[in-house]
PDB file of C-alpha atoms and ligand atoms in Angstrom:
ATOM      1  CA  MET W   1      35.055  99.697 160.627  1.00 74.00           C
ATOM      2  CA  ASP W   2      38.807  99.805 159.978  1.00 87.00           C
ATOM      3  CA  ALA W   3      40.557  99.737 156.583  1.00 86.00           C
ATOM      4  CA  SER W   4      41.238  95.983 156.736  1.00 87.00           C
ATOM      5  CA  ASP W   5      37.579  95.201 157.506  1.00 89.00           C
ATOM      6  CA  ARG W   6      36.456  97.512 154.699  1.00 92.00           C
ATOM      7  CA  GLU W   7      38.814  95.924 152.181  1.00 92.00           C
ATOM      8  CA  MET W   8      37.589  92.423 153.093  1.00 93.00           C
ATOM      9  CA  ARG W   9      33.980  93.474 152.515  1.00 95.00           C
ATOM     10  CA  VAL W  10      34.851  94.948 149.104  1.00 94.00           C
ATOM     11  CA  TYR W  11      36.701  91.728 148.282  1.00 96.00           C
ATOM     12  CA  TYR W  12      33.734  89.469 149.140  1.00 97.00           C
ATOM     13  CA  ALA W  13      31.231  91.758 147.421  1.00 97.00           C
ATOM     14  CA  SER W  14      33.299  91.628 144.211  1.00 94.00           C
ATOM     15  CA  ARG W  15      33.849  87.874 144.418  1.00 96.00           C
ATOM     16  CA  ALA W  16      30.261  86.868 145.232  1.00 97.00           C
ATOM     17  CA  SER W  17      29.151  85.762 141.741  1.00 96.00           C
ATOM     18  CA  TYR W  18      31.927  83.150 141.458  1.00 96.00           C
ATOM     19  CA  TYR W  19      32.725  82.529 145.138  1.00 95.00           C
ATOM     20  CA  ASP W  20      31.455  78.918 144.977  1.00 94.00           C
ATOM     21  CA  ALA W  21      34.266  77.926 142.593  1.00 94.00           C
ATOM     22  CA  VAL W  22      36.324  77.501 145.747  1.00 93.00           C
ATOM     23  CA  TYR W  23      34.283  74.388 146.531  1.00 94.00           C
ATOM     24  CA  GLU W  24      35.029  72.748 143.184  1.00 93.00           C
ATOM     25  CA  LYS W  25      38.724  72.167 143.840  1.00 92.00           C
ATOM     26  CA  PRO W  26      39.212  68.376 143.403  1.00 92.00           C
ATOM     27  CA  GLU W  27      41.506  68.062 146.425  1.00 94.00           C
ATOM     28  CA  ARG W  28      38.668  69.322 148.663  1.00 95.00           C
ATOM     29  CA  ARG W  29      36.084  66.796 147.446  1.00 96.00           C
ATOM     30  CA  ASP W  30      36.389  64.254 150.278  1.00 97.00           C
ATOM     31  CA  ASP W  31      36.375  66.839 153.068  1.00 98.00           C
ATOM     32  CA  ILE W  32      33.377  68.599 151.544  1.00 98.00           C
ATOM     33  CA  ALA W  33      31.455  65.333 151.229  1.00 98.00           C
ATOM     34  CA  PHE W  34      32.144  64.650 154.922  1.00 98.00           C
ATOM     35  CA  LEU W  35      31.117  68.156 156.022  1.00 98.00           C
ATOM     36  CA  LYS W  36      27.926  68.189 153.943  1.00 98.00           C
ATOM     37  CA  LYS W  37      26.802  65.157 155.934  1.00 98.00           C
ATOM     38  CA  HIS W  38      28.308  65.972 159.327  1.00 98.00           C
ATOM     39  CA  LEU W  39      27.249  69.624 159.706  1.00 98.00           C
ATOM     40  CA  PRO W  40      23.488  68.968 159.353  1.00 98.00           C
ATOM     41  CA  GLU W  41      23.784  65.986 161.704  1.00 98.00           C
ATOM     42  CA  ARG W  42      25.363  68.098 164.443  1.00 98.00           C
ATOM     43  CA  LEU W  43      22.768  70.894 164.223  1.00 98.00           C
ATOM     44  CA  ARG W  44      19.656  68.880 163.338  1.00 98.00           C
ATOM     45  CA  GLY W  45      16.427  69.893 165.093  1.00 98.00           C
ATOM     46  CA  ARG W  46      17.858  73.145 166.501  1.00 98.00           C
ATOM     47  CA  GLU W  47      17.073  76.798 166.002  1.00 98.00           C
ATOM     48  CA  VAL W  48      20.275  77.925 164.330  1.00 98.00           C
ATOM     49  CA  LEU W  49      21.925  81.279 163.659  1.00 98.00           C
ATOM     50  CA  GLU W  50      24.565  81.342 160.932  1.00 98.00           C
ATOM     51  CA  ILE W  51      27.222  84.045 160.864  1.00 98.00           C
ATOM     52  CA  ALA W  52      28.917  85.238 157.643  1.00 98.00           C
ATOM     53  CA  CYS W  53      26.931  82.758 155.528  1.00 98.00           C
ATOM     54  CA  GLY W  54      28.244  84.172 152.248  1.00 98.00           C
ATOM     55  CA  THR W  55      26.480  82.626 149.250  1.00 98.00           C
ATOM     56  CA  GLY W  56      24.857  80.030 151.498  1.00 98.00           C
ATOM     57  CA  TYR W  57      26.941  77.112 150.283  1.00 98.00           C
ATOM     58  CA  TRP W  58      26.888  75.303 153.661  1.00 98.00           C
ATOM     59  CA  SER W  59      23.579  76.815 154.771  1.00 98.00           C
ATOM     60  CA  GLN W  60      21.674  75.046 151.977  1.00 98.00           C
ATOM     61  CA  HIS W  61      22.645  71.684 153.483  1.00 98.00           C
ATOM     62  CA  ILE W  62      22.129  72.552 157.155  1.00 98.00           C
ATOM     63  CA  ALA W  63      18.974  74.704 157.078  1.00 98.00           C
ATOM     64  CA  PRO W  64      16.523  71.992 155.868  1.00 98.00           C
ATOM     65  CA  GLU W  65      17.411  69.893 158.952  1.00 98.00           C
ATOM     66  CA  CYS W  66      16.803  72.694 161.453  1.00 98.00           C
ATOM     67  CA  LEU W  67      13.725  73.833 163.323  1.00 98.00           C
ATOM     68  CA  ARG W  68      14.483  77.433 162.386  1.00 98.00           C
ATOM     69  CA  TYR W  69      17.397  78.869 160.414  1.00 98.00           C
ATOM     70  CA  VAL W  70      18.590  82.462 160.251  1.00 98.00           C
ATOM     71  CA  ALA W  71      21.489  83.099 157.877  1.00 98.00           C
ATOM     72  CA  THR W  72      23.367  86.391 158.216  1.00 98.00           C
ATOM     73  CA  ASP W  73      26.244  88.096 156.431  1.00 98.00           C
ATOM     74  CA  GLY W  74      27.747  91.557 156.661  1.00 97.00           C
ATOM     75  CA  VAL W  75      27.796  92.057 152.882  1.00 98.00           C
ATOM     76  CA  ALA W  76      24.757  92.331 150.587  1.00 98.00           C
ATOM     77  CA  GLU W  77      26.121  90.711 147.396  1.00 98.00           C
ATOM     78  CA  PRO W  78      26.802  87.171 148.702  1.00 98.00           C
ATOM     79  CA  LEU W  79      23.626  87.249 150.815  1.00 98.00           C
ATOM     80  CA  GLU W  80      21.556  87.944 147.679  1.00 98.00           C
ATOM     81  CA  ILE W  81      22.860  84.673 146.223  1.00 98.00           C
ATOM     82  CA  ALA W  82      22.116  82.821 149.475  1.00 98.00           C
ATOM     83  CA  ARG W  83      18.491  83.981 149.261  1.00 97.00           C
ATOM     84  CA  THR W  84      18.082  82.154 145.915  1.00 97.00           C
ATOM     85  CA  ARG W  85      19.107  78.728 147.277  1.00 97.00           C
ATOM     86  CA  ALA W  86      16.347  76.126 147.335  1.00 97.00           C
ATOM     87  CA  GLY W  87      17.684  74.857 150.671  1.00 97.00           C
ATOM     88  CA  LEU W  88      17.114  78.289 152.195  1.00 97.00           C
ATOM     89  CA  SER W  89      13.504  78.726 151.042  1.00 96.00           C
ATOM     90  CA  GLN W  90      12.245  78.320 154.640  1.00 95.00           C
ATOM     91  CA  ALA W  91      15.112  80.307 156.195  1.00 98.00           C
ATOM     92  CA  ASP W  92      15.455  84.002 156.975  1.00 98.00           C
ATOM     93  CA  CYS W  93      18.434  85.881 155.519  1.00 98.00           C
ATOM     94  CA  PHE W  94      19.550  89.156 157.068  1.00 98.00           C
ATOM     95  CA  ILE W  95      22.448  91.555 156.765  1.00 98.00           C
ATOM     96  CA  ALA W  96      24.216  91.578 160.134  1.00 98.00           C
ATOM     97  CA  ASP W  97      27.684  92.474 161.345  1.00 97.00           C
ATOM     98  CA  ALA W  98      29.218  89.491 163.140  1.00 97.00           C
ATOM     99  CA  TYR W  99      30.577  91.824 165.838  1.00 97.00           C
ATOM    100  CA  ALA W 100      27.221  93.464 166.549  1.00 97.00           C
ATOM    101  CA  LEU W 101      24.499  90.853 166.036  1.00 98.00           C
ATOM    102  CA  PRO W 102      21.224  92.610 166.837  1.00 98.00           C
ATOM    103  CA  ALA W 103      18.803  91.311 169.472  1.00 98.00           C
ATOM    104  CA  THR W 104      16.053  91.452 166.829  1.00 98.00           C
ATOM    105  CA  LEU W 105      17.508  88.235 165.330  1.00 98.00           C
ATOM    106  CA  GLY W 106      16.146  86.399 168.348  1.00 97.00           C
ATOM    107  CA  GLN W 107      17.613  83.632 170.517  1.00 98.00           C
ATOM    108  CA  PHE W 108      19.024  80.343 169.237  1.00 98.00           C
ATOM    109  CA  HIS W 109      20.287  77.034 170.524  1.00 97.00           C
ATOM    110  CA  GLY W 110      22.673  76.417 167.656  1.00 98.00           C
ATOM    111  CA  ALA W 111      25.174  78.473 165.685  1.00 98.00           C
ATOM    112  CA  PHE W 112      27.327  77.914 162.639  1.00 98.00           C
ATOM    113  CA  ALA W 113      30.078  79.917 160.948  1.00 98.00           C
ATOM    114  CA  GLY W 114      31.969  78.598 157.904  1.00 98.00           C
ATOM    115  CA  LEU W 115      35.307  80.066 156.868  1.00 98.00           C
ATOM    116  CA  TRP W 116      34.660  83.134 158.991  1.00 98.00           C
ATOM    117  CA  PHE W 117      36.739  82.816 162.144  1.00 98.00           C
ATOM    118  CA  SER W 118      39.965  82.919 160.095  1.00 98.00           C
ATOM    119  CA  HIS W 119      38.993  86.503 159.174  1.00 98.00           C
ATOM    120  CA  VAL W 120      38.559  87.633 162.786  1.00 97.00           C
ATOM    121  CA  PRO W 121      41.595  89.569 164.053  1.00 97.00           C
ATOM    122  CA  HIS W 122      43.060  88.060 167.240  1.00 97.00           C
ATOM    123  CA  GLU W 123      42.274  91.225 169.164  1.00 96.00           C
ATOM    124  CA  ARG W 124      38.571  90.969 168.153  1.00 96.00           C
ATOM    125  CA  SER W 125      38.036  87.256 168.964  1.00 97.00           C
ATOM    126  CA  THR W 126      36.426  87.948 172.317  1.00 95.00           C
ATOM    127  CA  GLU W 127      34.268  90.677 170.778  1.00 96.00           C
ATOM    128  CA  PHE W 128      33.031  88.250 168.113  1.00 97.00           C
ATOM    129  CA  PHE W 129      32.273  85.445 170.567  1.00 97.00           C
ATOM    130  CA  GLY W 130      30.609  87.927 172.917  1.00 96.00           C
ATOM    131  CA  SER W 131      28.357  89.120 170.078  1.00 98.00           C
ATOM    132  CA  LEU W 132      27.511  85.538 169.086  1.00 98.00           C
ATOM    133  CA  HIS W 133      26.940  84.183 172.591  1.00 97.00           C
ATOM    134  CA  ALA W 134      24.583  87.069 173.397  1.00 98.00           C
ATOM    135  CA  ARG W 135      22.227  85.558 170.771  1.00 98.00           C
ATOM    136  CA  LEU W 136      22.495  82.015 172.185  1.00 98.00           C
ATOM    137  CA  GLN W 137      20.644  80.215 174.948  1.00 97.00           C
ATOM    138  CA  PRO W 138      22.381  78.252 177.717  1.00 96.00           C
ATOM    139  CA  GLY W 139      23.561  74.874 176.412  1.00 96.00           C
ATOM    140  CA  ALA W 140      23.651  76.080 172.796  1.00 97.00           C
ATOM    141  CA  ARG W 141      25.915  74.267 170.355  1.00 98.00           C
ATOM    142  CA  VAL W 142      28.415  76.244 168.260  1.00 98.00           C
ATOM    143  CA  VAL W 143      30.014  74.765 165.127  1.00 98.00           C
ATOM    144  CA  LEU W 144      32.876  76.433 163.259  1.00 98.00           C
ATOM    145  CA  ILE W 145      34.737  75.226 160.200  1.00 98.00           C
ATOM    146  CA  ASP W 146      37.604  76.861 158.367  1.00 98.00           C
ATOM    147  CA  ASN W 147      40.576  76.369 156.084  1.00 97.00           C
ATOM    148  CA  SER W 148      43.612  74.405 157.194  1.00 97.00           C
ATOM    149  CA  THR W 149      47.071  75.780 156.409  1.00 96.00           C
ATOM    150  CA  VAL W 150      46.982  73.779 153.154  1.00 96.00           C
ATOM    151  CA  GLN W 151      45.179  76.841 151.752  1.00 95.00           C
ATOM    152  CA  CYS W 152      48.448  78.816 152.072  1.00 94.00           C
ATOM    153  CA  ALA W 153      49.910  76.838 149.156  1.00 92.00           C
ATOM    154  CA  GLU W 154      47.620  78.891 146.908  1.00 92.00           C
ATOM    155  CA  PHE W 155      47.722  82.121 148.933  1.00 95.00           C
ATOM    156  CA  PRO W 156      50.938  82.376 150.957  1.00 96.00           C
ATOM    157  CA  ILE W 157      51.118  84.536 154.061  1.00 97.00           C
ATOM    158  CA  VAL W 158      52.790  87.756 152.951  1.00 97.00           C
ATOM    159  CA  GLU W 159      52.566  89.808 156.130  1.00 97.00           C
ATOM    160  CA  THR W 160      52.169  89.501 159.907  1.00 98.00           C
ATOM    161  CA  ASP W 161      51.060  92.525 161.950  1.00 97.00           C
ATOM    162  CA  ASP W 162      51.951  93.543 165.503  1.00 97.00           C
ATOM    163  CA  GLN W 163      49.042  91.511 166.920  1.00 97.00           C
ATOM    164  CA  GLY W 164      50.208  88.366 165.109  1.00 97.00           C
ATOM    165  CA  ASN W 165      47.452  88.496 162.487  1.00 97.00           C
ATOM    166  CA  THR W 166      48.495  87.133 159.103  1.00 98.00           C
ATOM    167  CA  TYR W 167      47.565  88.449 155.658  1.00 97.00           C
ATOM    168  CA  GLN W 168      47.275  87.109 152.129  1.00 97.00           C
ATOM    169  CA  GLN W 169      47.110  88.866 148.771  1.00 97.00           C
ATOM    170  CA  ARG W 170      43.978  87.689 146.940  1.00 96.00           C
ATOM    171  CA  PRO W 171      43.620  88.382 143.208  1.00 96.00           C
ATOM    172  CA  LEU W 172      40.131  88.692 141.705  1.00 96.00           C
ATOM    173  CA  ARG W 173      38.881  88.059 138.167  1.00 96.00           C
ATOM    174  CA  ASP W 174      38.511  91.818 137.597  1.00 95.00           C
ATOM    175  CA  GLY W 175      42.302  92.190 137.876  1.00 95.00           C
ATOM    176  CA  THR W 176      42.286  93.780 141.348  1.00 95.00           C
ATOM    177  CA  THR W 177      44.253  92.343 144.261  1.00 96.00           C
ATOM    178  CA  HIS W 178      43.134  92.591 147.888  1.00 95.00           C
ATOM    179  CA  ARG W 179      44.996  92.359 151.189  1.00 95.00           C
ATOM    180  CA  VAL W 180      42.917  89.953 153.277  1.00 96.00           C
ATOM    181  CA  LEU W 181      43.448  89.067 156.950  1.00 97.00           C
ATOM    182  CA  LYS W 182      43.525  85.268 157.223  1.00 98.00           C
ATOM    183  CA  ASN W 183      44.492  83.574 160.491  1.00 98.00           C
ATOM    184  CA  PHE W 184      45.051  79.863 161.118  1.00 98.00           C
ATOM    185  CA  PRO W 185      44.210  79.292 164.796  1.00 97.00           C
ATOM    186  CA  SER W 186      45.558  76.198 166.524  1.00 97.00           C
ATOM    187  CA  ARG W 187      43.365  73.655 168.252  1.00 97.00           C
ATOM    188  CA  ALA W 188      44.732  74.878 171.606  1.00 97.00           C
ATOM    189  CA  ARG W 189      43.743  78.472 170.830  1.00 96.00           C
ATOM    190  CA  LEU W 190      40.211  77.495 169.786  1.00 97.00           C
ATOM    191  CA  GLU W 191      39.780  75.383 172.922  1.00 97.00           C
ATOM    192  CA  ALA W 192      41.132  78.141 175.169  1.00 96.00           C
ATOM    193  CA  LEU W 193      38.726  80.673 173.632  1.00 96.00           C
ATOM    194  CA  ALA W 194      35.709  78.386 174.028  1.00 96.00           C
ATOM    195  CA  GLN W 195      36.696  77.407 177.575  1.00 95.00           C
ATOM    196  CA  GLY W 196      37.026  81.106 178.407  1.00 95.00           C
ATOM    197  CA  PHE W 197      33.266  81.254 177.811  1.00 94.00           C
ATOM    198  CA  GLY W 198      32.702  78.205 179.996  1.00 94.00           C
ATOM    199  CA  ALA W 199      32.292  75.691 177.147  1.00 93.00           C
ATOM    200  CA  SER W 200      31.410  72.348 178.681  1.00 82.00           C
ATOM    201  CA  ARG W 201      32.608  70.227 175.780  1.00 91.00           C
ATOM    202  CA  CYS W 202      34.966  70.917 172.868  1.00 96.00           C
ATOM    203  CA  GLU W 203      35.580  68.775 169.814  1.00 97.00           C
ATOM    204  CA  PHE W 204      38.254  69.488 167.211  1.00 98.00           C
ATOM    205  CA  ARG W 205      38.876  67.593 163.983  1.00 98.00           C
ATOM    206  CA  ALA W 206      41.689  68.237 161.553  1.00 98.00           C
ATOM    207  CA  LEU W 207      40.613  67.365 158.013  1.00 98.00           C
ATOM    208  CA  ASP W 208      43.008  67.662 155.069  1.00 96.00           C
ATOM    209  CA  ASN W 209      41.772  71.037 153.830  1.00 97.00           C
ATOM    210  CA  PHE W 210      39.626  72.249 156.714  1.00 98.00           C
ATOM    211  CA  TRP W 211      39.341  72.170 160.481  1.00 98.00           C
ATOM    212  CA  TYR W 212      36.117  71.482 162.365  1.00 98.00           C
ATOM    213  CA  PHE W 213      35.461  72.811 165.862  1.00 98.00           C
ATOM    214  CA  GLU W 214      32.381  72.321 167.998  1.00 98.00           C
ATOM    215  CA  TYR W 215      31.544  73.276 171.567  1.00 98.00           C
ATOM    216  CA  ASP W 216      28.519  73.543 173.818  1.00 97.00           C
ATOM    217  CA  LEU W 217      27.892  76.565 176.011  1.00 97.00           C
ATOM    218  CA  PRO W 218      27.270  75.835 179.693  1.00 95.00           C
ATOM    219  CA  ALA W 219      23.721  74.753 180.447  1.00 93.00           C
ATOM    220  CA  GLN W 220      23.180  77.556 183.014  1.00 75.00           C
TER     221      GLN W 220
HETATM  222  C1  SAM G   1      35.172  83.226 153.382  1.00 57.28           C
HETATM  223  S1  SAM G   1      33.564  83.913 153.229  1.00 57.28           S
HETATM  224  C2  SAM G   1      32.626  82.584 153.964  1.00 57.28           C
HETATM  225  C3  SAM G   1      31.286  82.403 153.334  1.00 57.28           C
HETATM  226  C4  SAM G   1      30.545  81.137 153.768  1.00 57.28           C
HETATM  227  N1  SAM G   1      30.333  81.102 155.188  1.00 57.28           N
HETATM  228  C5  SAM G   1      31.284  79.888 153.332  1.00 57.28           C
HETATM  229  O1  SAM G   1      31.790  79.165 154.196  1.00 57.28           O
HETATM  230  O2  SAM G   1      31.334  79.637 152.126  1.00 57.28           O
HETATM  231  C6  SAM G   1      33.548  85.155 154.496  1.00 57.28           C
HETATM  232  C7  SAM G   1      32.239  85.911 154.581  1.00 57.28           C
HETATM  233  O3  SAM G   1      32.330  86.875 155.646  1.00 57.28           O
HETATM  234  C8  SAM G   1      31.514  87.980 155.295  1.00 57.28           C
HETATM  235  N2  SAM G   1      31.867  89.108 156.158  1.00 57.28           N
HETATM  236  C9  SAM G   1      32.917  89.948 156.068  1.00 57.28           C
HETATM  237  N3  SAM G   1      32.915  90.806 157.097  1.00 57.28           N
HETATM  238  C10 SAM G   1      31.829  90.515 157.867  1.00 57.28           C
HETATM  239  C11 SAM G   1      31.294  91.014 159.068  1.00 57.28           C
HETATM  240  N4  SAM G   1      31.891  92.022 159.737  1.00 57.28           N
HETATM  241  N5  SAM G   1      30.192  90.463 159.586  1.00 57.28           N
HETATM  242  C12 SAM G   1      29.585  89.430 158.935  1.00 57.28           C
HETATM  243  N6  SAM G   1      30.040  88.902 157.783  1.00 57.28           N
HETATM  244  C13 SAM G   1      31.158  89.423 157.261  1.00 57.28           C
HETATM  245  C14 SAM G   1      31.817  88.155 153.822  1.00 57.28           C
HETATM  246  O4  SAM G   1      30.834  88.924 153.168  1.00 57.28           O
HETATM  247  C15 SAM G   1      31.878  86.708 153.334  1.00 57.28           C
HETATM  248  O5  SAM G   1      30.621  86.294 152.843  1.00 57.28           O
END
């Protein structure tokens, strides 16, 4: 784990108890209403693995519609909150590093990650997708959502590293400030990554505050 990864984990551990405030911003209301309905519809009836579930904000809406739901996060504090959600009472919640998802989680035909891919350094994208796809069956559906660049109005990009990764300074209620890697991948980049794994179908939607990306792995 490098220093940037470590700092992000400290940041999310410290923020866990009030993380959900991010979903109360009035300008996000319409997008959130759409996603709360659309995400469960797209994963309904599947066995689904969620990566970096955080406090389980999206999981609570998706899990009740799924045949089986396993929610994972790399940090204990947000996952403890996820475990208390009524919508996750039938789900399993495990600590798991997105880059090294263990085989013990099982095999799935659906996957979801909310507001996670923006934290994956460009040079680790293939590693992340490799880890995820190793847990998925042929034909599995993958759904990703994340912030649009509108989010930069609150947290401007303050730094770009040699790999092209961008960083924000994030203040917390305890007075600390954290340097957090936050990328804003284009539709073309997302499609190229998915197609590199043989995705048979890609769908991208630009909402006002978020983007939505879905693809299916090849059937064989
Ligand atoms: C922006 S939050 C997203 C939480 C939730 N998915 C949502 O959309 O509200 C990013 C999450 O990534 C988790 N995380 C950070 N590093 C991780 C890693 N290496 N593997 C898995 N999760 C990680 C953090 O603990 C945090 O819960």
